[in-house]
CSV table of C-alpha atoms and ligand atoms in Angstrom, one decimal:
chain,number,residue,atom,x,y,z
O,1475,UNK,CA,0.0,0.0,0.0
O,1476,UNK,CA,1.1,3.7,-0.5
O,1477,UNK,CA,0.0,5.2,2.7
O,1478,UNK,CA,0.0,9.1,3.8
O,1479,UNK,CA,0.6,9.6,8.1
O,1480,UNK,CA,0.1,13.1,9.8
O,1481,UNK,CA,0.9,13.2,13.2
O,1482,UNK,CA,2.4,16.1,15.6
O,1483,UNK,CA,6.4,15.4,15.0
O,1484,UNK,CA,7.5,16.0,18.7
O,1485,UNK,CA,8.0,13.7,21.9
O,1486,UNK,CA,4.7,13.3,22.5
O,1487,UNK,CA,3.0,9.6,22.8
O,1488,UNK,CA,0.9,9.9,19.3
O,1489,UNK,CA,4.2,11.2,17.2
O,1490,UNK,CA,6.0,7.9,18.7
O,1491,UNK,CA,3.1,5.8,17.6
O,1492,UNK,CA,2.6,7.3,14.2
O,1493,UNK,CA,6.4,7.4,13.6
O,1494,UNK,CA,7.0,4.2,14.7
O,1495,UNK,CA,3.9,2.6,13.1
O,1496,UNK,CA,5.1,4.4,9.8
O,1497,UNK,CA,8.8,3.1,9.6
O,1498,UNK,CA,7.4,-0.6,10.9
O,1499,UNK,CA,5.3,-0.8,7.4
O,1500,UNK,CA,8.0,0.9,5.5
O,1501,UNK,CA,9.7,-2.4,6.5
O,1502,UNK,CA,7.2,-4.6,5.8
O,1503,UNK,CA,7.6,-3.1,2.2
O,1504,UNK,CA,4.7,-0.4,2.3
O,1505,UNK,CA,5.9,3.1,1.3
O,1506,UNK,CA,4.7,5.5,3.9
O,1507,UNK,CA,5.0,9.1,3.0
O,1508,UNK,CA,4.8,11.2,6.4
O,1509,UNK,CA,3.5,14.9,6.1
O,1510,UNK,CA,4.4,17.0,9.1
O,1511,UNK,CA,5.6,20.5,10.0
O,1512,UNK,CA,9.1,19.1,11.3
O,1513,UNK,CA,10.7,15.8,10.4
O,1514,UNK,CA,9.4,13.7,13.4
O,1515,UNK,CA,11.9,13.6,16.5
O,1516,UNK,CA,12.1,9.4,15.7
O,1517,UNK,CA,12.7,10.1,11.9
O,1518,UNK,CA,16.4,10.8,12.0
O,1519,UNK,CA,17.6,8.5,9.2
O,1520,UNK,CA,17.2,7.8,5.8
O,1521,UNK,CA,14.8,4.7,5.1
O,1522,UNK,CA,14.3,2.7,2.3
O,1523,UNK,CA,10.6,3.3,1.2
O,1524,UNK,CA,9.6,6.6,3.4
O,1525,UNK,CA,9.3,9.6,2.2
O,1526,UNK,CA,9.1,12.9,4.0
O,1527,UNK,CA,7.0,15.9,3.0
O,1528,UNK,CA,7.2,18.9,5.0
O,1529,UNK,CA,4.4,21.3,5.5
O,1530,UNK,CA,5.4,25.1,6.1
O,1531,UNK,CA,2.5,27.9,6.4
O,1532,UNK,CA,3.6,30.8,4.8
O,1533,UNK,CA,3.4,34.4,6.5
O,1534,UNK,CA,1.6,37.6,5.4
O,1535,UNK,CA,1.2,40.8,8.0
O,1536,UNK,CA,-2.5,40.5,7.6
O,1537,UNK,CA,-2.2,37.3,10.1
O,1538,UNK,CA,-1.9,37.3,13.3
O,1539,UNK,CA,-2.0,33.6,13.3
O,1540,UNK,CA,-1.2,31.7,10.2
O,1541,UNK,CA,-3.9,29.3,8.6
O,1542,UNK,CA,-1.5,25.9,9.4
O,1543,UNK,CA,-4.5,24.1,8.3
O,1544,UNK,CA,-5.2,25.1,5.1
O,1545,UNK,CA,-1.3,25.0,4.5
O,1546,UNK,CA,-1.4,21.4,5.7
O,1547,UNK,CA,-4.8,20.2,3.5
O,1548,UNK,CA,-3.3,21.9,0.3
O,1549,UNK,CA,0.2,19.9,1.0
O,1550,UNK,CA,-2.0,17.0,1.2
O,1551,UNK,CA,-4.0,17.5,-1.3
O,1552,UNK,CA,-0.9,17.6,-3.4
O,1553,UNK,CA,0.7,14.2,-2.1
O,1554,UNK,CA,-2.2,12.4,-2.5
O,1555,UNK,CA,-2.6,13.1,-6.1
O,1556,UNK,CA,0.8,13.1,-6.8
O,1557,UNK,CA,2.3,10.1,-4.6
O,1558,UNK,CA,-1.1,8.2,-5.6
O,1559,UNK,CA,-1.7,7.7,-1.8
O,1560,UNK,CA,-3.9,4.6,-1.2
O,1561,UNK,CA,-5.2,5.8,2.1
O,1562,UNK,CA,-4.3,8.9,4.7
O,1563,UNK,CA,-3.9,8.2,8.2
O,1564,UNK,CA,-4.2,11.0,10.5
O,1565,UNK,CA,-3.4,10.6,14.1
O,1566,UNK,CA,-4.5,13.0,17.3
O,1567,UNK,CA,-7.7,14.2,15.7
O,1568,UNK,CA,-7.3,18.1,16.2
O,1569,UNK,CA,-6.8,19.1,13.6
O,1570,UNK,CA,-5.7,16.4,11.3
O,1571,UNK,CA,-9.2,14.5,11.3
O,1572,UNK,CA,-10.7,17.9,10.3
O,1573,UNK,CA,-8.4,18.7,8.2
O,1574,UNK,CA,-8.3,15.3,6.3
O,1575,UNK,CA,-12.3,15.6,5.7
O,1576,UNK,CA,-11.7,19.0,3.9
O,1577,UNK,CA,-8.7,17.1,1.8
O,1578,UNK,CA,-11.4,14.2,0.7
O,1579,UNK,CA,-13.9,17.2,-0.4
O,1580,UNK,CA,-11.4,18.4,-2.5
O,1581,UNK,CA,-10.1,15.6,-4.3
O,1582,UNK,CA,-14.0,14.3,-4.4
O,1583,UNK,CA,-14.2,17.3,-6.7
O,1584,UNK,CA,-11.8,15.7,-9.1
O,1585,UNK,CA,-13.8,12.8,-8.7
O,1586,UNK,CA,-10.8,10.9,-6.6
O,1587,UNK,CA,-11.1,9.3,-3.7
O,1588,UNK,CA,-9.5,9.4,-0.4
O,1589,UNK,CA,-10.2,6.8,2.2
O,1590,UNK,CA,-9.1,8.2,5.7
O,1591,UNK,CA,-8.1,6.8,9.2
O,1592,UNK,CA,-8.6,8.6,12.2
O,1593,UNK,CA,-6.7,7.0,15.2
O,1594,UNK,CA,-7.7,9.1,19.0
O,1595,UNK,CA,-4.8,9.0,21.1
O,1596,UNK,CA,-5.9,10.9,24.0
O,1597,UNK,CA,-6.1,14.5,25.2
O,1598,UNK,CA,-7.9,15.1,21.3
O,1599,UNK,CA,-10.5,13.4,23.2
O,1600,UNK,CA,-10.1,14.0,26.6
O,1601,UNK,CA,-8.5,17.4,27.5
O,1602,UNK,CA,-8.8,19.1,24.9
O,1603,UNK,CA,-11.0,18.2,22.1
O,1604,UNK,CA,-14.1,17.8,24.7
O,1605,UNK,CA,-13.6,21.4,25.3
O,1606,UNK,CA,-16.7,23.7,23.4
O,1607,UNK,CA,-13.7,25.3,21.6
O,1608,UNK,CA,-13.1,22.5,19.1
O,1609,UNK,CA,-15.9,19.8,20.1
O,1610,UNK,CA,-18.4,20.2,17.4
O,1611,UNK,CA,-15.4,19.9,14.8
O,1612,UNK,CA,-13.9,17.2,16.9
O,1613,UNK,CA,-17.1,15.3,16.4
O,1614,UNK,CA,-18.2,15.7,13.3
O,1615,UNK,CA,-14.3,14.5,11.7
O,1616,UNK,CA,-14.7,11.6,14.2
O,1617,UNK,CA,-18.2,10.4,12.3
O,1618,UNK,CA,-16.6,11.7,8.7
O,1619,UNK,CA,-13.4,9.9,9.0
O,1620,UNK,CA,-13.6,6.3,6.9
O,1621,UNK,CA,-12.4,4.6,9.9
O,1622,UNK,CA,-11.4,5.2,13.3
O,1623,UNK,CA,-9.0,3.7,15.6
O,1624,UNK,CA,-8.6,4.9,19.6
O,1625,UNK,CA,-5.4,3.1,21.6
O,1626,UNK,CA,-7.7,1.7,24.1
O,1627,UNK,CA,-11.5,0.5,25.2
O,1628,UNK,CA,-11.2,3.0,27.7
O,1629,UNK,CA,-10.7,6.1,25.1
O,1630,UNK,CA,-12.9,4.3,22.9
O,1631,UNK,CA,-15.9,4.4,25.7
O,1632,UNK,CA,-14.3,8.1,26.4
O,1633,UNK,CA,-15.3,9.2,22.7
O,1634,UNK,CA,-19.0,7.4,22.8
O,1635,UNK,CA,-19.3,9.0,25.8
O,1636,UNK,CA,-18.4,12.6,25.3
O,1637,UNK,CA,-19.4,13.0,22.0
O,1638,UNK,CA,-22.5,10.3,21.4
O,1639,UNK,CA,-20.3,9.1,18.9
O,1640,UNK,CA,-22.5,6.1,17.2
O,1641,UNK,CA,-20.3,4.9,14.8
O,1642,UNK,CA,-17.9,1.6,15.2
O,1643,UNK,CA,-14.6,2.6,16.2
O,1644,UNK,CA,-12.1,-0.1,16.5
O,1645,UNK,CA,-9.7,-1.1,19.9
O,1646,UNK,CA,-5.9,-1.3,18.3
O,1647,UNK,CA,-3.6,-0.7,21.1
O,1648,UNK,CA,-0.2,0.8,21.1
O,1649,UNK,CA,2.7,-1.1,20.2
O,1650,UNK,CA,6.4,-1.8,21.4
O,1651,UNK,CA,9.2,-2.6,19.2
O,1652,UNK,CA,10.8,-4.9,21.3
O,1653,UNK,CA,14.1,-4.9,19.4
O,1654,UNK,CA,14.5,-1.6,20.8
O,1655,UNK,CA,13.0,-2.0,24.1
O,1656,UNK,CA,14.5,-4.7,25.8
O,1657,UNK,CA,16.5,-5.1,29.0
O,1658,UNK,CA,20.5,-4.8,28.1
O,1659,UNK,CA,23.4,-4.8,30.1
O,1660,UNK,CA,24.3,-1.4,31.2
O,1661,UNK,CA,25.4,-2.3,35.1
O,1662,UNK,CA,28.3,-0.3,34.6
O,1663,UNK,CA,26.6,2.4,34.2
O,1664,UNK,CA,24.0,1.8,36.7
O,1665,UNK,CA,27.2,1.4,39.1
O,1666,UNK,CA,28.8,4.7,37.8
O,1667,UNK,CA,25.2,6.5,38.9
O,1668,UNK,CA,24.3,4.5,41.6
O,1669,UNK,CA,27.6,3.2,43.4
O,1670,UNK,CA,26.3,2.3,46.6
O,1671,UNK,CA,23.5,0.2,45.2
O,1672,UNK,CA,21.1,2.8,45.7
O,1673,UNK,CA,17.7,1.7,43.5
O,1674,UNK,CA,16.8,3.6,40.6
O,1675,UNK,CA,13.3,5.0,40.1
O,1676,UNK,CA,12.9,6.7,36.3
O,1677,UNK,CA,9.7,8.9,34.8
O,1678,UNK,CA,9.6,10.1,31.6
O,1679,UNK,CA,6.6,12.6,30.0
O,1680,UNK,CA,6.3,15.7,28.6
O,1681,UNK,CA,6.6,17.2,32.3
O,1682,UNK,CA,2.7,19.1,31.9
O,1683,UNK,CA,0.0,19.0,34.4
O,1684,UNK,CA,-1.4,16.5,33.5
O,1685,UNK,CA,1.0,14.1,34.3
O,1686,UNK,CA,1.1,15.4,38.0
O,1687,UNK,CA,5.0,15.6,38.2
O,1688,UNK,CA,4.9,17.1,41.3
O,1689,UNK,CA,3.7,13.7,42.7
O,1690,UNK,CA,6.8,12.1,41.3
O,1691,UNK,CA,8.6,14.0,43.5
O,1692,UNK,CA,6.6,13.7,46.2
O,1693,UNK,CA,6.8,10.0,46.1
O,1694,UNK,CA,10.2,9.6,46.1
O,1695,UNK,CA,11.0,12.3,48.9
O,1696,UNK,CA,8.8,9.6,51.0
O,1697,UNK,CA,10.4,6.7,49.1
O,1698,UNK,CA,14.1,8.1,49.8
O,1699,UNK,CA,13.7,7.9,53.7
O,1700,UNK,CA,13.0,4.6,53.8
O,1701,UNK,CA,15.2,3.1,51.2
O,1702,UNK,CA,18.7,5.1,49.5
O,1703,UNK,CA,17.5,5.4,45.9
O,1704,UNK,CA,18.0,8.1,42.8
O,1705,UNK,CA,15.3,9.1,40.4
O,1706,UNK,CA,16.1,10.0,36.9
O,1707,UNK,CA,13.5,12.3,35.3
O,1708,UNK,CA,13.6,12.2,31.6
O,1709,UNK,CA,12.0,15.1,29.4
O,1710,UNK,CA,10.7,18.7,29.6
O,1711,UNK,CA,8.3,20.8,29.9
O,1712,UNK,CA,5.9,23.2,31.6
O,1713,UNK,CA,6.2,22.0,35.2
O,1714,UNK,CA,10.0,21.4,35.5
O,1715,UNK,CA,11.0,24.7,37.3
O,1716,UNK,CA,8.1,24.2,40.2
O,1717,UNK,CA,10.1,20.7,40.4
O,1718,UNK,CA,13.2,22.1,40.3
O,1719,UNK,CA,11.8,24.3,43.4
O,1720,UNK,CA,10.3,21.0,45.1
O,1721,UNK,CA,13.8,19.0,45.3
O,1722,UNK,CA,15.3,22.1,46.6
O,1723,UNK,CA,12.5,22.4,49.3
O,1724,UNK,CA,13.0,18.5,49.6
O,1725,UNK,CA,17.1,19.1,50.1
O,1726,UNK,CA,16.9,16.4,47.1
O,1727,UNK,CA,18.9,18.1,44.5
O,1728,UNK,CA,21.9,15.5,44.8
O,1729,UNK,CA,19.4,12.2,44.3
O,1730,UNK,CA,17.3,13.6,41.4
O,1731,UNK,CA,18.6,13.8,37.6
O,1732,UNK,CA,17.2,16.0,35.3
O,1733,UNK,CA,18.4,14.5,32.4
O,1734,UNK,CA,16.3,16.3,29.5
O,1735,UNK,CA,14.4,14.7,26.3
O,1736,UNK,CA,16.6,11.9,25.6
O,1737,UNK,CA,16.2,9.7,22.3
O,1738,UNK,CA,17.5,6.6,24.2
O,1739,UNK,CA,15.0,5.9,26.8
O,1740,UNK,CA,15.6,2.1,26.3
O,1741,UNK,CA,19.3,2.6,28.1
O,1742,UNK,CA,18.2,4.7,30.7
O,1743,UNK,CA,15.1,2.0,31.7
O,1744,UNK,CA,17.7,-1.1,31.7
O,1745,UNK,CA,19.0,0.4,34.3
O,1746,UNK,CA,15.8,1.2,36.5
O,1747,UNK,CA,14.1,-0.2,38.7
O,1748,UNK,CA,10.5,1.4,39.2
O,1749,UNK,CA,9.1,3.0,36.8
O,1750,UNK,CA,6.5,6.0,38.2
O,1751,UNK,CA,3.5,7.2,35.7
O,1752,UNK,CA,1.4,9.4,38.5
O,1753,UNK,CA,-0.6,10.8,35.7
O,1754,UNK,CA,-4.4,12.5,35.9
O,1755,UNK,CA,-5.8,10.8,33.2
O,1756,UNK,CA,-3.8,8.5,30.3
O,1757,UNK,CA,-5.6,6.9,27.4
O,1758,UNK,CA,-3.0,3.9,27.2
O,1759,UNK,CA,0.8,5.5,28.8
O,1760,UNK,CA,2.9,4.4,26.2
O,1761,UNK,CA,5.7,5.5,28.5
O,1762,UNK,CA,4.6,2.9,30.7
O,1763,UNK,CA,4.6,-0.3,28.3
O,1764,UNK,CA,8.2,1.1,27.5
O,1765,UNK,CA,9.4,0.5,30.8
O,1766,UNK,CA,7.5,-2.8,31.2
O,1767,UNK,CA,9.5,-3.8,27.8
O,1768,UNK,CA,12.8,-3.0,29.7
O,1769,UNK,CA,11.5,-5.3,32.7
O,1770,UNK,CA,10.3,-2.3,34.5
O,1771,UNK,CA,7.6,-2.7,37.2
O,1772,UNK,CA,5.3,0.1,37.1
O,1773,UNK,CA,3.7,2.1,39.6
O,1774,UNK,CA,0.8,4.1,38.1
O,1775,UNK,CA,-2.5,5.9,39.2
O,1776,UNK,CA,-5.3,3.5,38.3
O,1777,UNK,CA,-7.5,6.2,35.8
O,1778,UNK,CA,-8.3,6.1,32.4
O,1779,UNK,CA,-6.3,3.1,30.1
O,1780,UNK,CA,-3.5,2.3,32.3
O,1781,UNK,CA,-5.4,-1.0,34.1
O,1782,UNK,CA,-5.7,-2.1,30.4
O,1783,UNK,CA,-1.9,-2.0,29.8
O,1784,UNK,CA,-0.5,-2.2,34.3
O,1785,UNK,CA,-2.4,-5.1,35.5
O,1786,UNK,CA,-2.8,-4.7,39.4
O,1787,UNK,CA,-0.8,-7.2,41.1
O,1788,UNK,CA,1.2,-8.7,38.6
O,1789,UNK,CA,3.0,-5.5,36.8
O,1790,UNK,CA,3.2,-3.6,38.8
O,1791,UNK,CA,0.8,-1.4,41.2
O,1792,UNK,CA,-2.3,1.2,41.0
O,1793,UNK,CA,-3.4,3.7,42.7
O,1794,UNK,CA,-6.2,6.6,43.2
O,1795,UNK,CA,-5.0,9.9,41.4
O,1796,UNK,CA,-3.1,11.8,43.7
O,1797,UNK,CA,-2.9,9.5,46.2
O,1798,UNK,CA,1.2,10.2,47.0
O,1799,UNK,CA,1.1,7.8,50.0
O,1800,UNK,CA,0.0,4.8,48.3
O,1801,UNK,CA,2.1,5.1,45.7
O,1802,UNK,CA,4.9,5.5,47.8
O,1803,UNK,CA,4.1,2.8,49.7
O,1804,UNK,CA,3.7,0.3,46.2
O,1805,UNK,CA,7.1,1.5,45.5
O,1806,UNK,CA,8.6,0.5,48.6
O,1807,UNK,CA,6.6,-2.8,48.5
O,1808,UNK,CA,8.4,-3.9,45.7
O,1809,UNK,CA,12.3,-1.8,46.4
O,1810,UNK,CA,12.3,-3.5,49.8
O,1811,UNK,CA,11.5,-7.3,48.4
O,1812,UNK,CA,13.8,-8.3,45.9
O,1813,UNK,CA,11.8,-11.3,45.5
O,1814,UNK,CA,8.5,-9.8,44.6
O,1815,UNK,CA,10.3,-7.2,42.4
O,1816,UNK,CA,11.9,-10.0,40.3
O,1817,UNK,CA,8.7,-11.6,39.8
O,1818,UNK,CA,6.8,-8.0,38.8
O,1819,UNK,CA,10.0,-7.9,36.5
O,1820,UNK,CA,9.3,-11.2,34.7
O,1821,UNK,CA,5.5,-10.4,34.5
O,1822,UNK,CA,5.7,-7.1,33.1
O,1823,UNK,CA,8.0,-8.3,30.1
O,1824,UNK,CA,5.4,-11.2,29.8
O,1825,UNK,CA,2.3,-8.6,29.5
O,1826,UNK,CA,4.6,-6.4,27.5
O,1827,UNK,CA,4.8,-9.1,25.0
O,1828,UNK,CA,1.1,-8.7,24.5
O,1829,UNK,CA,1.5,-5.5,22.7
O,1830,UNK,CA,4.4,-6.7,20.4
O,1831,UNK,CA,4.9,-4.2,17.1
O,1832,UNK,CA,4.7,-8.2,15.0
O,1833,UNK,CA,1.2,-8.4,16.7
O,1834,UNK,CA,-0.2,-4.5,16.5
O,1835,UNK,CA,1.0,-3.5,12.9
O,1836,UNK,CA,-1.2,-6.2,11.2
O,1837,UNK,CA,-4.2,-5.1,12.9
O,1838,UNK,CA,-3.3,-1.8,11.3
O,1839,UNK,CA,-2.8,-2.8,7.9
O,1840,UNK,CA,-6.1,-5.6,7.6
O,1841,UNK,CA,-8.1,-2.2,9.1
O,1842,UNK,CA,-6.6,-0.3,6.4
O,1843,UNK,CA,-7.5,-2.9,3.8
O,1844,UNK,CA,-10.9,-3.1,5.1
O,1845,UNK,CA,-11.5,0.7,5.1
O,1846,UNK,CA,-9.6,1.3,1.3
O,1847,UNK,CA,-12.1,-1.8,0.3
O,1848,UNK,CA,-15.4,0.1,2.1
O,1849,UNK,CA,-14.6,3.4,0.6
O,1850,UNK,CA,-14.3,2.3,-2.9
O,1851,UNK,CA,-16.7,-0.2,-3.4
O,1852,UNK,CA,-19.2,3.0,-2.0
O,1853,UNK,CA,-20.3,1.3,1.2
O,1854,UNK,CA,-21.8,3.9,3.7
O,1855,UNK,CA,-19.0,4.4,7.0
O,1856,UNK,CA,-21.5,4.3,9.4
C,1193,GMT,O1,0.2,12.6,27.0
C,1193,GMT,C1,1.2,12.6,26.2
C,1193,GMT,O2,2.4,12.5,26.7
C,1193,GMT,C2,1.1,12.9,24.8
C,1193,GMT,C3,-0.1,12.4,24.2
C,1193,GMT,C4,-0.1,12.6,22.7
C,1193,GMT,O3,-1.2,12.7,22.2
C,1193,GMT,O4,0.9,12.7,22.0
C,1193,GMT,O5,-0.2,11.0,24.6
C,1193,GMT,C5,-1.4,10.3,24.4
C,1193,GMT,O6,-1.2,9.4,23.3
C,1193,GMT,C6,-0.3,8.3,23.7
C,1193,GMT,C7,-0.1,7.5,22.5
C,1193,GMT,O7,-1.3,6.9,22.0
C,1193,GMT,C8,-0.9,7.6,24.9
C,1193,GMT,O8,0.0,6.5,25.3
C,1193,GMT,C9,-1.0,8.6,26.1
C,1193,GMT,O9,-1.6,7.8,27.2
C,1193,GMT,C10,-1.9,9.7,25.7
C,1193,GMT,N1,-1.9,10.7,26.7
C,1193,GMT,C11,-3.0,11.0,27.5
C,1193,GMT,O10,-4.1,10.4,27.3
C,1193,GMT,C12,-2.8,12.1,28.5
């Protein structure tokens, strides 16, 4: 197939998915042309069938903001009749699901068609795209798109729910590319950061509110007096300087790394040993299936998709949002008993496995075949 994907390019979980998803099909001998406003932060190389197509608005004083989506539907418009797309995929639906309907009216004008895929990752849903500022656009792409995907059955029940969305949209989970993320040896660097066997706790986000950073900070101040340990934070953004302030408060500075946005999470997890997701709300937590690749035991808030992807008991452990206590209290559960932490090691590879990129991918491409097959033989999407 000769397949279009438009994603946000940056760190964030639906980038990953889209990027990884796209080079995973390039391999399986698709081409995959990617359209984005910056080469996507996992897109470093050059790969044998993927293309890249940038997207840049251009400026004029009359804007005060300039129209990226018209800029982005005419560069799509473009690649699809030019590349001879098969089928677009869009992922995060605001804008890209709206922007691909107005791409389909287009080319239906020069009596082509498009067939599009709208995957939900998350906040399009949740945060953001339930807000009245984009919701009746946010709804009406979801019921226009030719098929939609969401990463879990909680998101899935999230979008019925918020939107009385009526249409079928289908479960495919994230994925993990397990010949990436897998325990290595690194123990000499582990000793090198940790000399005096100290454990290692390790989060990783985008650092904003709603992952309730502050709480990973919390948790290991509480964590640390019981048991010597370091915790590595890994990425940026908003809330770093309020955490900068908490491990001064804390007198923490010396046990907690800022170490930045890193491209090799995979080295910095083999050496962990809890990984701490504390987050408000999370469709799936790719971060989190990461770290279980790694054999990381994960210690997560029990909301939205993580109880789908963290099983209770076996993974690693869940608790109410906020709740700093508990979690610090799961955490030393499993530091202070190097039995039960070897076990939650074992099982989260073992659950990991579940959402292997061999198993994942196909369900992509048979839901691709099904849609291109809908759309052109003229059956109705809904
Ligand atoms: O929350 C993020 O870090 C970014 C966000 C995004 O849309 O890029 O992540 C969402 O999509 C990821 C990939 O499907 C999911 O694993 C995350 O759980 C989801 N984030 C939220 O729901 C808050």
């Amino acid at each position: 197939m000769n397949i279009g994907i438009v994603c946000y390019p940056t760190f964030g979980g639906s980038g990953v998915v889209a990027t990884e998803l796209g080079l995973s099909l390039a391999r399986k001998g698709h081409k995959v042309h990617f359209i984005t406003y910056k080469r996507p932060v996992r897109l470093q190389s050059f790969y044998q069938n993927i293309y890249y197509h940038e997207v840049s608005s251009m400026s004029y004083p009359l804007f005060e903001y300039e129209p990226y989506e018209t800029a982005l539907a005419s560069k799509l418009v473009e690649v699809v009749r030019y590349e001879k797309l098969d089928l677009l995929h869009v992922h995060y639906a605001i804008p890209h699901a709206a922007v691909a309907f107005m791409v389909k009216s287009v080319l239906a004008a020069e009596g082509l068609k498009i067939p599009v895929v709208t995957t939900l990752h998350g906040t399009d849903i949740t945060l953001v795209g339930n807000d009245r500022t984009y919701a009746s656009v946010v709804k009406f792409s979801i019921n226009s798109s030719d098929g939609v995907t969401a990463v879990s059955e909680y998101l899935k029940k999230k979008t019925v729910d918020t939107f009385g969305i009526e249409r079928e949209i289908k479960v495919i989970y994230n994925f993990i590319d397990f010949d990436r993320f897998k325990k290595v040896d690194k123990d000499h660097f582990k000793k090198m950061l940790a000399p005096n066997g100290e454990k290692i706790l390790v989060h990783t986000s985008n650092f904003r509110k709603v992952k309730r950073v502050q709480d990973v900070i919390k948790v290991f101040e509480k964590v640390s007096k019981k048991s010597p340990a370091l915790l590595l934070l890994i990425g940026d953004g908003p809330e770093r300087p309020r955490m900068e302030e908490m491990c001064r408060e804390y007198g923490l500075c010396d046990n907690i790394r800022f170490l930045g946005k890193q491209n090799a999470v995979e080295e910095l997890l083999a050496i962990s040993d809890v990984f701490i997701l504390p987050s408000a709300d999370e469709s799936f937590g790719l971060a989190a299936l990461e770290a279980m690749a790694c054999e990381v035991p994960v210690i997560s808030t029990n909301i939205g998709g993580l109880p789908e992807v963290n099983i209770r008991n076996k993974t690693g452990l869940l608790s109410n949002v906020g709740d700093v206590e508990s979690m610090a209290n799961n955490t030393l559960e499993l530091l202070l008993n190097d039995a039960k932490l070897s076990e939650f090691k074992k099982n989260a590879l073992e659950q990991a496995n579940l959402f292997s990129i061999n198993a994942i991918v196909p369900q992509y491409e048979r839901f691709y075949e099904e849609t291109i097959e809908k759309v052109l033989s003229g059956i109705a999407i809904n």
